[in-house]
């Protein structure tokens, strides 16, 4: 390329010879000016256009912003010369993102190249689709890519790229790909003679089958047949042998797919699969010749063991594998130890008896001190899975001992697992309380609120536990160092049950008060507010110390924190009333908590990073996998006559019952739930954005509505801060439970919630959640709120919030001369962005003015000589970047039903973002 374009070679040499940034910038600006001039002239051939676009790409790779040349790159794609088309596609994939307006212009060119009989052009187009991968492109071209994949005329390397392109599109936009409709054609591709094509198609089927199990059930027998040919019959080309292991990547994927399904009833298929697994186990006895051979062999072996465990934990292969795993976890190789521990955790999660695994308990405990943190994590997972009543005390004690020296990245997960194990396998009240309090004391800041919430719930619901808990927590409060979470537990338990220990030595009312008040000054405002409530309960329980407590209320009436001030004032008023009736009513003993599923395991599962391939088992023993097994059995029973391939059992259903089995907590409270499909981060519920557009220029309205729930939004903004309230209305005839909301934060925008939303919405009732918003710098994306609730089944929603850049603008009034002076001062490109576009709805000037006002522009009268034109001005407020002036001119053409929109601001990115917000609304909305 460089030999054919001397100008490009010389330009690159000039840049490399620049010793300082200033000289490089000068040379870049000179070249940009020259290229811009050449493009404006328009009389350039394909070679010159290619050369100039290459220079722009080189500048872009160096980190310089490129704001022109995009159309020239698009034009290069239409060229019939490979060299020009290649540069055009390279430029498009580098310079354009998936939401760029210009990507619409290349869709037809890409489709044309997909239809060509030139496989090189096919591959260039597939690369572009996979790299850009926007929703609009996926919707327009997925059928063309699928046609290339299944066409018998397509070359093997085109089919490979087509399969991987569809995989990329499915992972980004799963609702766009008709996975069920394509299932039979894709399964048929497993019979391709080229194993490279089979490998790529298998990757695609793995992703599609996870969400559409029944639709892809037909691949099971084909996969077993292909495995038998590769492993047993050795029917493969020598090109696919990797260090004496035949195509290990395909073997691993095949073995993984089979784990998504229960075994077939076909005796021949079961026999072939058993033979495959037995052959893999025998091949593993070969001594590896080198590291690569060892890695490939182990990859296949461990996946085969996982499949054997999945099929039958009592089989001879699994018994043989259990012996091998015991040897693997003591291996000198880190990778082997890691895989051995992970596979043994799978075995512990499925097997009926843990005795073969308990033989290696000492070795597994030693893995917590391995030099590699990933091995330590797998050791922790295995201990969590193999724990039962007989070894719970030993494992929990060892985990507590290791907790104080564990890596900080591991401590939060360890705390959750220790709390779950303690709760699940406790046989004595005292042991449970002692371990949990010791855990909170040791872990400190790594203890989440869920842990101490659960302690309070269990103590409140068990009368036999209350006196011991009060006595123990009082002892911890007297220690010189006491973590704030312990203070919270102590405040709640003593406030409710302090009277049970008031007559024992060291537990008098005044001693309880001093124990808590000694920690009061070191606590956060939230904890102080909670302890204020404890002191009010002390006034009711122990009238003899009323004077000391009233003085505390009196002292905190004038603090800066509004919550503390309000509580102290109200509690002081209640405490000093002549009658104690209101005090006794307010301080009535808390009723037992309703039995509910503990949130600890759900929180634990959220700690594990999501991967492209779903887990086929849960960490946590056989109890944690009961629901998954039930789903598999149901699928096995229904698969012969099932027609609804969308009714996929979800692999993430959480039904673990975290209860003290020997205590008096009901262990049957939680019912199994079927979760709706998980919505990937950064994406929203399909169809949910139909209400979003109008909310960008209004302050209230419907954000989302379906048969279960209605979400209404109200908002107000002042400068760089704002408040937003969401109102959730239950439309069903049953209570909505387990209601939670989580905000996906975006750069430069801070969103906080003063308090979490209620977890239950009664029938035909409404709850509210308030958000505080602060804009630090200009934002380019809108945040997403993820909503989860149970209404018959688990529902997940992801809704984009209409918190856009224009919400933080304030309109300003300018006279005509002042407006034009600022207009000229800002200047044109790059600070000016202009768009010309058609209106898809009739233009009504009054409605347009209302919309622009809603976008927080101050409309200026008598500035533009054309009365139909709109001129507006505003100031964007941000906390860190200060203020940005924004000027806007909109010229409607009533005859052509079109607009010309021009925006200038002192920040070029702000101009671009404002145009991107205004254009679709002006073109599509009717106010």
PDB file of C-alpha atoms in Angstrom, residues 43-300:
ATOM      1  CA  UNK A  43     -12.641  16.611  -8.673  1.00  0.00           C
ATOM      2  CA  UNK A  44     -10.688  13.696  -7.247  1.00  0.00           C
ATOM      3  CA  UNK A  45     -10.501  10.129  -8.510  1.00  0.00           C
ATOM      4  CA  UNK A  46     -10.774   6.932  -6.503  1.00  0.00           C
ATOM      5  CA  UNK A  47      -7.035   6.634  -5.963  1.00  0.00           C
ATOM      6  CA  UNK A  48      -6.754  10.138  -4.511  1.00  0.00           C
ATOM      7  CA  UNK A  49      -9.833   9.642  -2.359  1.00  0.00           C
ATOM      8  CA  UNK A  50      -8.353   6.416  -1.014  1.00  0.00           C
ATOM      9  CA  UNK A  51      -5.040   8.140  -0.257  1.00  0.00           C
ATOM     10  CA  UNK A  52      -6.666  11.021   1.610  1.00  0.00           C
ATOM     11  CA  UNK A  53      -8.922   8.704   3.609  1.00  0.00           C
ATOM     12  CA  UNK A  54      -5.830   6.653   4.563  1.00  0.00           C
ATOM     13  CA  UNK A  55      -4.204   9.829   5.870  1.00  0.00           C
ATOM     14  CA  UNK A  56      -7.307  10.625   7.907  1.00  0.00           C
ATOM     15  CA  UNK A  57      -7.282   7.105   9.330  1.00  0.00           C
ATOM     16  CA  UNK A  58      -3.648   7.461  10.323  1.00  0.00           C
ATOM     17  CA  UNK A  59      -4.453  10.730  12.106  1.00  0.00           C
ATOM     18  CA  UNK A  60      -7.397   9.056  13.827  1.00  0.00           C
ATOM     19  CA  UNK A  61      -5.217   6.174  14.987  1.00  0.00           C
ATOM     20  CA  UNK A  62      -2.792   8.717  16.445  1.00  0.00           C
ATOM     21  CA  UNK A  63      -5.653  10.102  18.529  1.00  0.00           C
ATOM     22  CA  UNK A  64      -6.728  13.166  16.563  1.00  0.00           C
ATOM     23  CA  UNK A  65     -10.422  13.944  16.134  1.00  0.00           C
ATOM     24  CA  UNK A  66     -11.682  13.499  12.578  1.00  0.00           C
ATOM     25  CA  UNK A  67     -14.885  15.408  11.848  1.00  0.00           C
ATOM     26  CA  UNK A  68     -14.972  15.158   8.046  1.00  0.00           C
ATOM     27  CA  UNK A  69     -14.260  12.638   5.324  1.00  0.00           C
ATOM     28  CA  UNK A  70     -16.983  10.237   6.338  1.00  0.00           C
ATOM     29  CA  UNK A  71     -18.921  10.611   3.099  1.00  0.00           C
ATOM     30  CA  UNK A  72     -15.787   9.971   1.075  1.00  0.00           C
ATOM     31  CA  UNK A  73     -15.264   6.750   3.030  1.00  0.00           C
ATOM     32  CA  UNK A  74     -18.865   5.748   2.306  1.00  0.00           C
ATOM     33  CA  UNK A  75     -18.312   6.435  -1.383  1.00  0.00           C
ATOM     34  CA  UNK A  76     -15.210   4.219  -1.408  1.00  0.00           C
ATOM     35  CA  UNK A  77     -17.352   1.262  -0.314  1.00  0.00           C
ATOM     36  CA  UNK A  78     -19.274   1.527  -3.585  1.00  0.00           C
ATOM     37  CA  UNK A  79     -16.090   1.172  -5.632  1.00  0.00           C
ATOM     38  CA  UNK A  80     -15.513  -2.009  -7.633  1.00  0.00           C
ATOM     39  CA  UNK A  81     -11.785  -1.965  -6.882  1.00  0.00           C
ATOM     40  CA  UNK A  82     -10.791  -4.123  -3.931  1.00  0.00           C
ATOM     41  CA  UNK A  83      -8.119  -1.726  -2.623  1.00  0.00           C
ATOM     42  CA  UNK A  84     -10.562   1.200  -2.546  1.00  0.00           C
ATOM     43  CA  UNK A  85     -13.409  -0.853  -1.092  1.00  0.00           C
ATOM     44  CA  UNK A  86     -11.092  -2.222   1.605  1.00  0.00           C
ATOM     45  CA  UNK A  87     -10.054   1.256   2.722  1.00  0.00           C
ATOM     46  CA  UNK A  88     -13.676   2.377   2.645  1.00  0.00           C
ATOM     47  CA  UNK A  89     -14.767  -0.449   4.941  1.00  0.00           C
ATOM     48  CA  UNK A  90     -11.785   0.131   7.219  1.00  0.00           C
ATOM     49  CA  UNK A  91     -12.679   3.802   7.534  1.00  0.00           C
ATOM     50  CA  UNK A  92     -16.344   3.087   8.184  1.00  0.00           C
ATOM     51  CA  UNK A  93     -15.606   0.576  10.957  1.00  0.00           C
ATOM     52  CA  UNK A  94     -13.095   2.912  12.607  1.00  0.00           C
ATOM     53  CA  UNK A  95     -14.809   6.282  12.252  1.00  0.00           C
ATOM     54  CA  UNK A  96     -18.458   5.329  12.695  1.00  0.00           C
ATOM     55  CA  UNK A  97     -20.196   3.907  15.736  1.00  0.00           C
ATOM     56  CA  UNK A  98     -23.367   1.844  15.710  1.00  0.00           C
ATOM     57  CA  UNK A  99     -25.676   4.808  16.379  1.00  0.00           C
ATOM     58  CA  UNK A 100     -24.133   7.107  13.791  1.00  0.00           C
ATOM     59  CA  UNK A 101     -26.620   8.542  11.304  1.00  0.00           C
ATOM     60  CA  UNK A 102     -24.201   7.786   8.480  1.00  0.00           C
ATOM     61  CA  UNK A 103     -24.428   4.041   9.062  1.00  0.00           C
ATOM     62  CA  UNK A 104     -27.815   4.153   7.331  1.00  0.00           C
ATOM     63  CA  UNK A 105     -26.033   5.240   4.178  1.00  0.00           C
ATOM     64  CA  UNK A 106     -23.816   2.163   4.071  1.00  0.00           C
ATOM     65  CA  UNK A 107     -26.543  -0.436   4.628  1.00  0.00           C
ATOM     66  CA  UNK A 108     -27.442  -0.657   0.940  1.00  0.00           C
ATOM     67  CA  UNK A 109     -23.791  -0.822  -0.093  1.00  0.00           C
ATOM     68  CA  UNK A 110     -23.184  -3.616   2.410  1.00  0.00           C
ATOM     69  CA  UNK A 111     -26.244  -5.496   1.201  1.00  0.00           C
ATOM     70  CA  UNK A 112     -24.996  -5.178  -2.379  1.00  0.00           C
ATOM     71  CA  UNK A 113     -21.621  -6.645  -1.383  1.00  0.00           C
ATOM     72  CA  UNK A 114     -23.350  -9.489   0.467  1.00  0.00           C
ATOM     73  CA  UNK A 115     -25.254 -10.301  -2.725  1.00  0.00           C
ATOM     74  CA  UNK A 116     -22.087 -10.342  -4.845  1.00  0.00           C
ATOM     75  CA  UNK A 117     -20.568 -13.622  -5.981  1.00  0.00           C
ATOM     76  CA  UNK A 118     -17.176 -12.231  -4.958  1.00  0.00           C
ATOM     77  CA  UNK A 119     -16.299 -13.900  -1.638  1.00  0.00           C
ATOM     78  CA  UNK A 120     -13.750 -11.169  -0.821  1.00  0.00           C
ATOM     79  CA  UNK A 121     -16.475  -8.537  -1.003  1.00  0.00           C
ATOM     80  CA  UNK A 122     -18.713 -10.804   1.095  1.00  0.00           C
ATOM     81  CA  UNK A 123     -16.070 -10.979   3.821  1.00  0.00           C
ATOM     82  CA  UNK A 124     -15.461  -7.225   3.856  1.00  0.00           C
ATOM     83  CA  UNK A 125     -19.196  -6.641   4.316  1.00  0.00           C
ATOM     84  CA  UNK A 126     -19.405  -9.250   7.097  1.00  0.00           C
ATOM     85  CA  UNK A 127     -16.477  -7.626   8.903  1.00  0.00           C
ATOM     86  CA  UNK A 128     -18.238  -4.258   8.791  1.00  0.00           C
ATOM     87  CA  UNK A 129     -21.501  -5.676  10.134  1.00  0.00           C
ATOM     88  CA  UNK A 130     -19.738  -7.455  12.998  1.00  0.00           C
ATOM     89  CA  UNK A 131     -17.640  -4.436  13.931  1.00  0.00           C
ATOM     90  CA  UNK A 132     -20.397  -1.810  13.779  1.00  0.00           C
ATOM     91  CA  UNK A 133     -23.226  -4.103  14.837  1.00  0.00           C
ATOM     92  CA  UNK A 134     -25.943  -1.501  15.420  1.00  0.00           C
ATOM     93  CA  UNK A 135     -29.593  -2.426  15.899  1.00  0.00           C
ATOM     94  CA  UNK A 136     -30.682  -0.862  12.627  1.00  0.00           C
ATOM     95  CA  UNK A 137     -27.969  -2.715  10.730  1.00  0.00           C
ATOM     96  CA  UNK A 138     -28.843  -5.965  12.483  1.00  0.00           C
ATOM     97  CA  UNK A 139     -32.532  -5.613  11.635  1.00  0.00           C
ATOM     98  CA  UNK A 140     -31.792  -4.806   7.997  1.00  0.00           C
ATOM     99  CA  UNK A 141     -29.048  -7.317   7.239  1.00  0.00           C
ATOM    100  CA  UNK A 142     -29.450 -10.351   9.509  1.00  0.00           C
ATOM    101  CA  UNK A 143     -31.451 -12.137   6.810  1.00  0.00           C
ATOM    102  CA  UNK A 144     -28.734 -11.528   4.215  1.00  0.00           C
ATOM    103  CA  UNK A 145     -26.037 -12.815   6.562  1.00  0.00           C
ATOM    104  CA  UNK A 146     -28.129 -15.903   7.336  1.00  0.00           C
ATOM    105  CA  UNK A 147     -28.606 -16.512   3.597  1.00  0.00           C
ATOM    106  CA  UNK A 148     -24.831 -16.467   3.095  1.00  0.00           C
ATOM    107  CA  UNK A 149     -24.396 -18.909   5.965  1.00  0.00           C
ATOM    108  CA  UNK A 150     -26.842 -21.526   4.685  1.00  0.00           C
ATOM    109  CA  UNK A 151     -26.165 -21.075   0.969  1.00  0.00           C
ATOM    110  CA  UNK A 152     -24.496 -24.139  -0.597  1.00  0.00           C
ATOM    111  CA  UNK A 153     -22.704 -21.782  -3.000  1.00  0.00           C
ATOM    112  CA  UNK A 154     -20.849 -19.954  -0.185  1.00  0.00           C
ATOM    113  CA  UNK A 155     -17.204 -20.786   0.375  1.00  0.00           C
ATOM    114  CA  UNK A 156     -16.196 -22.258   3.725  1.00  0.00           C
ATOM    115  CA  UNK A 157     -14.417 -19.150   4.981  1.00  0.00           C
ATOM    116  CA  UNK A 158     -17.475 -17.024   4.098  1.00  0.00           C
ATOM    117  CA  UNK A 159     -19.694 -19.371   6.111  1.00  0.00           C
ATOM    118  CA  UNK A 160     -17.333 -19.111   9.079  1.00  0.00           C
ATOM    119  CA  UNK A 161     -17.444 -15.328   9.033  1.00  0.00           C
ATOM    120  CA  UNK A 162     -21.232 -15.320   8.536  1.00  0.00           C
ATOM    121  CA  UNK A 163     -21.747 -17.582  11.591  1.00  0.00           C
ATOM    122  CA  UNK A 164     -19.526 -15.429  13.794  1.00  0.00           C
ATOM    123  CA  UNK A 165     -21.221 -12.262  12.514  1.00  0.00           C
ATOM    124  CA  UNK A 166     -24.625 -13.634  13.513  1.00  0.00           C
ATOM    125  CA  UNK A 167     -23.190 -14.579  16.904  1.00  0.00           C
ATOM    126  CA  UNK A 168     -21.982 -11.018  17.389  1.00  0.00           C
ATOM    127  CA  UNK A 169     -25.373  -9.584  16.385  1.00  0.00           C
ATOM    128  CA  UNK A 170     -27.233 -11.999  18.659  1.00  0.00           C
ATOM    129  CA  UNK A 171     -25.131 -11.098  21.668  1.00  0.00           C
ATOM    130  CA  UNK A 172     -25.767  -7.395  21.096  1.00  0.00           C
ATOM    131  CA  UNK A 173     -29.408  -7.534  19.953  1.00  0.00           C
ATOM    132  CA  UNK A 174     -30.915 -10.938  20.774  1.00  0.00           C
ATOM    133  CA  UNK A 175     -34.469  -9.865  19.995  1.00  0.00           C
ATOM    134  CA  UNK A 176     -33.523  -9.065  16.388  1.00  0.00           C
ATOM    135  CA  UNK A 177     -32.400 -12.595  15.495  1.00  0.00           C
ATOM    136  CA  UNK A 178     -35.262 -15.075  14.790  1.00  0.00           C
ATOM    137  CA  UNK A 179     -33.469 -17.868  16.632  1.00  0.00           C
ATOM    138  CA  UNK A 180     -36.410 -20.279  16.666  1.00  0.00           C
ATOM    139  CA  UNK A 181     -37.181 -19.919  12.958  1.00  0.00           C
ATOM    140  CA  UNK A 182     -33.573 -20.613  12.008  1.00  0.00           C
ATOM    141  CA  UNK A 183     -33.020 -23.578  14.323  1.00  0.00           C
ATOM    142  CA  UNK A 184     -33.472 -26.398  11.803  1.00  0.00           C
ATOM    143  CA  UNK A 185     -31.265 -24.816   9.141  1.00  0.00           C
ATOM    144  CA  UNK A 186     -28.498 -24.065  11.642  1.00  0.00           C
ATOM    145  CA  UNK A 187     -28.584 -27.562  13.124  1.00  0.00           C
ATOM    146  CA  UNK A 188     -28.252 -28.968   9.611  1.00  0.00           C
ATOM    147  CA  UNK A 189     -24.974 -27.068   9.202  1.00  0.00           C
ATOM    148  CA  UNK A 190     -23.400 -29.356  11.815  1.00  0.00           C
ATOM    149  CA  UNK A 191     -23.119 -31.885   8.983  1.00  0.00           C
ATOM    150  CA  UNK A 192     -20.746 -29.612   7.039  1.00  0.00           C
ATOM    151  CA  UNK A 193     -17.579 -31.479   6.018  1.00  0.00           C
ATOM    152  CA  UNK A 194     -15.382 -28.517   6.951  1.00  0.00           C
ATOM    153  CA  UNK A 195     -14.769 -28.728  10.715  1.00  0.00           C
ATOM    154  CA  UNK A 196     -13.882 -25.037  10.790  1.00  0.00           C
ATOM    155  CA  UNK A 197     -17.410 -24.198   9.656  1.00  0.00           C
ATOM    156  CA  UNK A 198     -18.811 -26.655  12.206  1.00  0.00           C
ATOM    157  CA  UNK A 199     -16.780 -24.944  14.952  1.00  0.00           C
ATOM    158  CA  UNK A 200     -18.159 -21.489  14.107  1.00  0.00           C
ATOM    159  CA  UNK A 201     -21.725 -22.772  13.734  1.00  0.00           C
ATOM    160  CA  UNK A 202     -21.406 -24.574  17.068  1.00  0.00           C
ATOM    161  CA  UNK A 203     -20.438 -21.298  18.764  1.00  0.00           C
ATOM    162  CA  UNK A 204     -23.573 -19.723  17.292  1.00  0.00           C
ATOM    163  CA  UNK A 205     -25.809 -22.627  18.312  1.00  0.00           C
ATOM    164  CA  UNK A 206     -24.410 -22.541  21.864  1.00  0.00           C
ATOM    165  CA  UNK A 207     -25.522 -18.934  22.261  1.00  0.00           C
ATOM    166  CA  UNK A 208     -28.934 -19.491  20.659  1.00  0.00           C
ATOM    167  CA  UNK A 209     -29.656 -22.761  22.476  1.00  0.00           C
ATOM    168  CA  UNK A 210     -29.131 -21.242  25.918  1.00  0.00           C
ATOM    169  CA  UNK A 211     -32.197 -19.059  25.385  1.00  0.00           C
ATOM    170  CA  UNK A 212     -34.171 -21.468  23.175  1.00  0.00           C
ATOM    171  CA  UNK A 213     -33.531 -24.934  24.572  1.00  0.00           C
ATOM    172  CA  UNK A 214     -36.411 -26.802  22.998  1.00  0.00           C
ATOM    173  CA  UNK A 215     -35.923 -25.245  19.575  1.00  0.00           C
ATOM    174  CA  UNK A 216     -32.355 -26.567  19.400  1.00  0.00           C
ATOM    175  CA  UNK A 217     -32.988 -29.936  21.027  1.00  0.00           C
ATOM    176  CA  UNK A 218     -32.460 -31.550  17.646  1.00  0.00           C
ATOM    177  CA  UNK A 219     -28.750 -30.784  17.788  1.00  0.00           C
ATOM    178  CA  UNK A 220     -28.228 -33.261  20.661  1.00  0.00           C
ATOM    179  CA  UNK A 221     -28.061 -36.426  18.547  1.00  0.00           C
ATOM    180  CA  UNK A 222     -25.984 -34.694  15.848  1.00  0.00           C
ATOM    181  CA  UNK A 223     -23.469 -33.459  18.414  1.00  0.00           C
ATOM    182  CA  UNK A 224     -23.073 -36.956  19.885  1.00  0.00           C
ATOM    183  CA  UNK A 225     -22.608 -38.347  16.385  1.00  0.00           C
ATOM    184  CA  UNK A 226     -19.932 -35.752  15.517  1.00  0.00           C
ATOM    185  CA  UNK A 227     -18.150 -36.392  18.825  1.00  0.00           C
ATOM    186  CA  UNK A 228     -18.130 -40.111  18.146  1.00  0.00           C
ATOM    187  CA  UNK A 229     -16.607 -39.552  14.703  1.00  0.00           C
ATOM    188  CA  UNK A 230     -13.879 -37.300  16.099  1.00  0.00           C
ATOM    189  CA  UNK A 231     -12.996 -39.104  19.336  1.00  0.00           C
ATOM    190  CA  UNK A 232     -13.774 -42.765  18.663  1.00  0.00           C
ATOM    191  CA  UNK A 233     -13.642 -43.210  14.880  1.00  0.00           C
ATOM    192  CA  UNK A 234     -10.948 -40.540  14.401  1.00  0.00           C
ATOM    193  CA  UNK A 235     -12.563 -39.141  11.260  1.00  0.00           C
ATOM    194  CA  UNK A 236     -10.905 -35.757  10.895  1.00  0.00           C
ATOM    195  CA  UNK A 237      -8.355 -33.996   8.710  1.00  0.00           C
ATOM    196  CA  UNK A 238      -4.825 -33.839  10.045  1.00  0.00           C
ATOM    197  CA  UNK A 239      -4.958 -30.036   9.722  1.00  0.00           C
ATOM    198  CA  UNK A 240      -7.221 -29.966  12.771  1.00  0.00           C
ATOM    199  CA  UNK A 241      -4.954 -31.923  15.101  1.00  0.00           C
ATOM    200  CA  UNK A 242      -3.518 -29.690  17.822  1.00  0.00           C
ATOM    201  CA  UNK A 243      -0.590 -31.344  19.612  1.00  0.00           C
ATOM    202  CA  UNK A 244      -2.051 -34.842  19.118  1.00  0.00           C
ATOM    203  CA  UNK A 245      -5.513 -33.747  20.281  1.00  0.00           C
ATOM    204  CA  UNK A 246      -8.092 -33.588  17.451  1.00  0.00           C
ATOM    205  CA  UNK A 247      -9.759 -30.165  17.233  1.00  0.00           C
ATOM    206  CA  UNK A 248     -10.023 -29.673  21.033  1.00  0.00           C
ATOM    207  CA  UNK A 249     -11.983 -26.402  20.718  1.00  0.00           C
ATOM    208  CA  UNK A 250     -14.837 -28.175  18.949  1.00  0.00           C
ATOM    209  CA  UNK A 251     -14.794 -31.071  21.396  1.00  0.00           C
ATOM    210  CA  UNK A 252     -15.109 -28.659  24.328  1.00  0.00           C
ATOM    211  CA  UNK A 253     -18.038 -26.815  22.722  1.00  0.00           C
ATOM    212  CA  UNK A 254     -19.826 -30.058  21.884  1.00  0.00           C
ATOM    213  CA  UNK A 255     -19.399 -31.335  25.438  1.00  0.00           C
ATOM    214  CA  UNK A 256     -20.698 -28.015  26.797  1.00  0.00           C
ATOM    215  CA  UNK A 257     -23.820 -28.014  24.583  1.00  0.00           C
ATOM    216  CA  UNK A 258     -24.779 -31.479  25.815  1.00  0.00           C
ATOM    217  CA  UNK A 259     -24.807 -30.161  29.395  1.00  0.00           C
ATOM    218  CA  UNK A 260     -27.740 -27.861  28.576  1.00  0.00           C
ATOM    219  CA  UNK A 261     -30.042 -30.859  28.024  1.00  0.00           C
ATOM    220  CA  UNK A 262     -31.088 -33.974  29.937  1.00  0.00           C
ATOM    221  CA  UNK A 263     -29.871 -37.233  28.333  1.00  0.00           C
ATOM    222  CA  UNK A 264     -31.928 -38.607  25.457  1.00  0.00           C
ATOM    223  CA  UNK A 265     -33.929 -41.795  25.889  1.00  0.00           C
ATOM    224  CA  UNK A 266     -32.408 -43.220  22.699  1.00  0.00           C
ATOM    225  CA  UNK A 267     -30.259 -46.173  23.808  1.00  0.00           C
ATOM    226  CA  UNK A 268     -27.934 -45.901  20.798  1.00  0.00           C
ATOM    227  CA  UNK A 269     -27.208 -42.229  21.473  1.00  0.00           C
ATOM    228  CA  UNK A 270     -26.579 -42.936  25.161  1.00  0.00           C
ATOM    229  CA  UNK A 271     -24.221 -45.775  24.272  1.00  0.00           C
ATOM    230  CA  UNK A 272     -22.275 -43.629  21.795  1.00  0.00           C
ATOM    231  CA  UNK A 273     -21.967 -40.837  24.347  1.00  0.00           C
ATOM    232  CA  UNK A 274     -20.747 -43.240  27.032  1.00  0.00           C
ATOM    233  CA  UNK A 275     -18.158 -44.586  24.607  1.00  0.00           C
ATOM    234  CA  UNK A 276     -16.982 -41.043  23.817  1.00  0.00           C
ATOM    235  CA  UNK A 277     -16.575 -40.173  27.496  1.00  0.00           C
ATOM    236  CA  UNK A 278     -14.801 -43.438  28.239  1.00  0.00           C
ATOM    237  CA  UNK A 279     -12.401 -42.870  25.334  1.00  0.00           C
ATOM    238  CA  UNK A 280     -11.623 -39.318  26.521  1.00  0.00           C
ATOM    239  CA  UNK A 281     -10.881 -40.664  30.019  1.00  0.00           C
ATOM    240  CA  UNK A 282      -8.551 -43.295  28.556  1.00  0.00           C
ATOM    241  CA  UNK A 283      -6.775 -40.766  26.347  1.00  0.00           C
ATOM    242  CA  UNK A 284      -6.101 -38.613  29.403  1.00  0.00           C
ATOM    243  CA  UNK A 285      -3.765 -41.310  30.716  1.00  0.00           C
ATOM    244  CA  UNK A 286      -1.251 -40.462  27.981  1.00  0.00           C
ATOM    245  CA  UNK A 287       1.748 -38.576  29.312  1.00  0.00           C
ATOM    246  CA  UNK A 288       1.721 -35.025  27.867  1.00  0.00           C
ATOM    247  CA  UNK A 289       4.677 -34.249  25.623  1.00  0.00           C
ATOM    248  CA  UNK A 290       4.644 -30.506  26.296  1.00  0.00           C
ATOM    249  CA  UNK A 291       2.582 -27.700  27.847  1.00  0.00           C
ATOM    250  CA  UNK A 292       0.383 -27.226  24.762  1.00  0.00           C
ATOM    251  CA  UNK A 293      -0.468 -30.937  24.645  1.00  0.00           C
ATOM    252  CA  UNK A 294      -1.230 -30.879  28.359  1.00  0.00           C
ATOM    253  CA  UNK A 295      -3.520 -27.834  28.075  1.00  0.00           C
ATOM    254  CA  UNK A 296      -5.490 -29.223  25.138  1.00  0.00           C
ATOM    255  CA  UNK A 297      -5.859 -32.634  26.765  1.00  0.00           C
ATOM    256  CA  UNK A 298      -6.986 -31.175  30.089  1.00  0.00           C
ATOM    257  CA  UNK A 299      -9.483 -28.828  28.417  1.00  0.00           C
ATOM    258  CA  UNK A 300     -11.280 -31.769  26.843  1.00  0.00           C
TER     259      UNK A 300
END
